[in-house]
Structures are given as C-alpha cells and as structure tokens.
C-alpha cells in the first residue's frame, strides 16, 4: 500500500471513496465533513437528525452521492466524543475506515487527516497516527496458510491519499505520515516475529533477521554465541540455554549516528523463542502461546529499525538475549546455582523463571555502557497479567524521571503502562540459603519479586522494566488496528520515548 499526501478539497476528489469524519453529538458538521455535506445538499445533516449517523467511535456509514460529487462513495467514520478525543482515536478511526474500504472492494481512497482540523491535534502527529492505524489494520499473519479460503481473501489496499486543504500543513503531514509508515512497518515485523512458530523463529533465526535488518538500515550488528558467552561469564543465559539443541544468541544492535562514545540509551528485550518451563515444565494446555516469549526482543528489534530509519540523533543500543527453555538430559535443574555476568550467584528454584535469568546477564552487559538509561521489555510473569489484565504492561523503575518519560510516551502511543512498586521489604522473598539470591519469590506479588530480582543487576544505572506478558499477545481484538495474535507492543512506545528524549 502507498500513502500519498496532496493539497486539495476532499469533496473534489475523483475516486472510489472519500473518508470524512464526525464527532459524536455534532448536528452541524463543519470543516471537510461540512463541505461534503453541503455538496450533497445536506444529506449528512439529515442522517444525523434522523439518528442514523451518530459519530460513535469507529462507527461507519457509507453514502452514495450519485453524481453530486466526483467520488463514488462517501464514508463517514465516527470519532466518538470530542472530550475523549486523542491520537489513539485517530489510529482507531483510520483503521476502521481502511478495513471497511477493503471489505467494500475499494483499493484506492482519499481521506482527510482526522484530528488535524476541529480535533485540535498536532497535524504531524495526527498524520502519523492515521498512517499507523491504516497500515496496521491490514495486518494478517498468513505465511503458513496454504489453502486459499483459509487465507484472507479481501482486496489489498493500493493507495491512500491524504487530502490537506491548507498549504502550510502539507510538509508536517507528509513528515508525520512517513514516520507513521516506518513505525507501522516495524510493528508488522515485530508481530511477524512473535507470531512465527518456534520451529521457525529459533535464536539463530532471530539473529539472522536482526542482521538482515541491521544491514538494510545501517546499524551495527553483533551476535554472540555460546563460546563468547562463556568467556564473558554469562552463566545465567548459558544455564537456561543448556537444555536446548538450539544454540543461544546474544544479539547486539547499535545506532550511533555521530559515531561518538556518548552514554547511550540501552533497550533490552527478552528473546525466549520458546518457553516450555524446562524441568519445571508448564501444563500443556496453552503451552503453544509460549512462542510469544520473545515479544520483548521483537519490540526492541522493531524499535531499533525505526530509530535507524528516522535517524534519531542519539546513540541507542539494543540487546536481545535469545534462547529456548526446554527440558532434556542436559537441562539446568531446580537447585542448580548459576553465576551471572556481574558475578552474582543465583539459586534456581524454578527453571520456568528463566526470563529474569537471561535478562540478568543482559542487564549486566548493559551496565558496561554506563547508559543514560536501560529499559527492558519482557513477557516475564503471569502474575503481572493477573494484576493488570491483558491491556497494560507493569512498569517498574528505579528512577522517577525515567518513569515519567515512559508514562508520557505511553499517553501518546496508547500502549498502556502502570507503575508498580519495587519495595525493598520484598527482597527477603528472593533470599537464598545457598547463593546470593534465588530466582523465584513464591506465590504472592510475583511480578514484583521478578522485578526486584532484575533490579539487583541494574543498581548502577537508571533502569526501567516493562512486564509485557499481558499485552504482547491478545486473544481478542480490542482496537481495529490490532487483530488477535501478536500486537507488537512496545515498538511504538520505545520509539516515542527515544524520539522525545532531550
Ligand atoms: N514466559 C513466562 C511468563 C508468561 C506467562 C508470559 C503467561 C506470558 C503469559 C515466564 O517465563 C514464566 O514462566 N513465569 C513464571 C514465573 C514463576 C515460575 C515464578 C510464571 O509467571 O508463572
Ligand atoms: Mn518461564
Ligand atoms: Zn518465559
């Protein structure tokens, strides 16, 4: 699909379909919708008065102008209540409209930039959100479907034209739309990596994917194998990996636009390509979902791609420890003691608490950069999903200003985060009799004890941990730009945070 920006009046577009919008409760639409209404002799006002068009969020009405204007169809998408309007409503409305166009068999249409007029949003940000919603609404993971009718058969969108009436807005809208396109492409890639079954997306395949991306986007790339890990002392990552026939990888991406040795932002993603639980094996019911256990790693890959594409003027490092967690004759066992990169020792209570182990080595590695901040994303605990539900990530942070940055970015991208505590008192729950700490803290407060465990490897830097076990993969669609399955949660959030960093 192609996105184009042009100057003009939407009612003059010669096309299959034009898209305008309506806020809930508005009886006399103004702006572009008003202009179209006028051209249609008041048809939209009439439909509103009759109660047939209400403007509820993502509601769609299709009108047929029959020659009153050049377009064959007019689609009105609801933006919901004006008081609740924000960038995410643009994302949603654009997605709802794009899907409807597709189901109508329309491959090309013209739209106004929702929110840039009466909505009062920043035109560039609105265009970015519109692009994100439009592209992401088209996402399907069909790679392994060989039969025609099980595939999505609808038409593919070819071209969407953003029609802007004000000359001054052309440049910002074009810039926003382009950024949105870059972001959507990265989110799609992240979703693909997460949806990809574990027999395809192995640690070395993840490394290959990252290498390919790094090459095409001008990032530095390095993938460490078991020998490098041994010489560095990554005993925790190696411990988890030792039950699998697949070699682990420690993937390092670097964006350094000025080639300077300045303190970077380090993004870390859990890259567990399959989590069976290991010797502390998980119940088989639902175990197939554990292919999503590299959702944090996929988010970091996606974010690094966008950071490179947008040439963000800041040094950023991406670290993804990647491995499988499987039971076998060589697997690590409950009671084993592992030595992490920082030298701290860990008693393994559950081999299913493997995420914090591989992250402890990644955090230890991150500390060597003396970063401005390190942010890790991980599908870490079921407990976090119990606490916050599937739509939000738990945010744990040892630095209030870093937490504020993440919360601010989250408001823009609508990837929900909720601050959770790192109470020192709970540290006693991960005290071990035989090592410096143990890798589980018992039944209660599981997301907190997991985060506390990580905090012990991030004492020397501003650090945030996002537990994304809930939002990484969803069983049901919540918004029209996010079908069920992998969401790509975190890509947009990380990009927003890094772009806003001053
Ligand atoms: N990858 C899982 C967490 C998870 C659970 C992600 C559900 C997505 C959905 C993690 O490795 C894990 O197994 N955590 C355990 C920790 C426990 C053994 C302390 C859990 O949450 O049960
Ligand atoms: Mn696990
Ligand atoms: Zn896991």
XYZ file of N, CA and C in Angstrom, residues 265-267 303 307 312 314 316 373-377 395 401-410 412-413 415 464 466 490-502:
126
model
N 21.209 5.157 25.260
C 20.020 4.538 25.845
C 20.112 3.066 25.451
N 19.940 2.164 26.394
C 20.007 0.748 26.065
C 18.613 0.132 26.176
N 18.190 -0.519 25.107
C 16.900 -1.210 25.092
C 17.175 -2.710 25.135
N 11.890 -1.380 17.341
C 12.225 -0.007 17.738
C 13.564 0.418 17.135
N 14.281 3.676 14.820
C 15.261 4.660 15.292
C 16.308 4.914 14.197
N 17.199 9.103 14.339
C 17.098 9.765 15.641
C 18.506 10.163 16.087
N 20.640 10.262 18.365
C 21.027 9.816 19.694
C 21.571 8.391 19.601
N 21.771 4.713 20.547
C 20.860 3.739 21.153
C 21.396 2.339 20.883
N 20.086 5.394 30.331
C 19.038 4.569 30.911
C 19.038 3.226 30.213
N 18.601 2.201 30.936
C 18.378 0.896 30.329
C 16.911 0.550 30.556
N 16.243 0.133 29.485
C 14.833 -0.227 29.594
C 14.685 -1.639 29.068
N 14.188 -2.549 29.900
C 13.964 -3.892 29.415
C 12.477 -4.163 29.247
N 12.168 -4.937 28.213
C 10.792 -5.382 27.966
C 10.782 -6.902 27.986
N 5.026 -1.372 34.904
C 6.240 -0.551 34.801
C 6.930 -0.509 36.152
N 12.311 10.102 36.988
C 12.238 10.888 35.753
C 12.190 9.962 34.535
N 12.853 8.819 34.632
C 12.747 7.830 33.547
C 11.320 7.283 33.473
N 10.734 6.989 34.617
C 9.350 6.505 34.635
C 8.419 7.532 33.994
N 8.680 8.813 34.293
C 7.830 9.874 33.728
C 7.951 9.921 32.206
N 9.147 9.703 31.700
C 9.334 9.685 30.239
C 8.524 8.556 29.610
N 8.568 7.401 30.238
C 7.856 6.249 29.683
C 6.347 6.464 29.769
N 5.912 7.022 30.888
C 4.474 7.297 31.027
C 4.008 8.328 30.006
N 4.841 9.329 29.745
C 4.471 10.357 28.758
C 4.377 9.735 27.358
N 5.341 8.890 27.015
C 5.312 8.239 25.703
C 4.085 7.345 25.582
N 3.752 6.680 26.668
C 2.614 5.769 26.683
C 1.299 6.496 26.420
N 0.955 8.994 24.442
C 0.901 9.285 23.007
C 0.562 8.029 22.205
N 1.166 6.911 22.567
C 1.010 5.703 21.738
C -0.156 4.828 22.180
N -0.082 2.622 24.371
C 0.346 1.318 24.863
C 0.419 1.504 26.381
N 14.448 0.786 33.816
C 13.011 0.505 33.860
C 12.753 -0.878 33.283
N 9.590 -3.293 31.847
C 8.187 -3.382 31.450
C 7.818 -4.849 31.340
N 5.124 -2.246 22.379
C 6.429 -1.748 22.808
C 7.218 -1.040 21.726
N 7.003 -1.432 20.469
C 7.764 -0.782 19.393
C 7.459 0.709 19.388
N 6.179 1.049 19.328
C 5.799 2.457 19.239
C 6.192 3.211 20.508
N 6.009 2.548 21.645
C 6.334 3.160 22.936
C 7.827 3.522 23.032
N 8.668 2.566 22.689
C 10.116 2.812 22.770
C 10.537 3.904 21.798
N 9.982 3.855 20.595
C 10.333 4.865 19.595
C 9.924 6.249 20.088
N 8.710 6.349 20.618
C 8.220 7.642 21.111
C 9.129 8.164 22.231
N 9.461 7.270 23.158
C 10.293 7.690 24.282
C 11.667 8.186 23.805
N 12.258 7.439 22.883
C 13.598 7.815 22.412
C 13.535 9.103 21.581
N 12.490 9.244 20.759
C 12.367 10.473 19.950
C 12.166 11.699 20.837
N 11.451 11.506 21.961
C 11.162 12.631 22.857
C 12.302 12.943 23.823
N 13.310 12.098 23.834
C 14.395 12.265 24.808
C 15.161 13.551 24.517
N 15.238 14.441 25.518
C 16.022 15.671 25.270
C 17.082 15.816 26.351
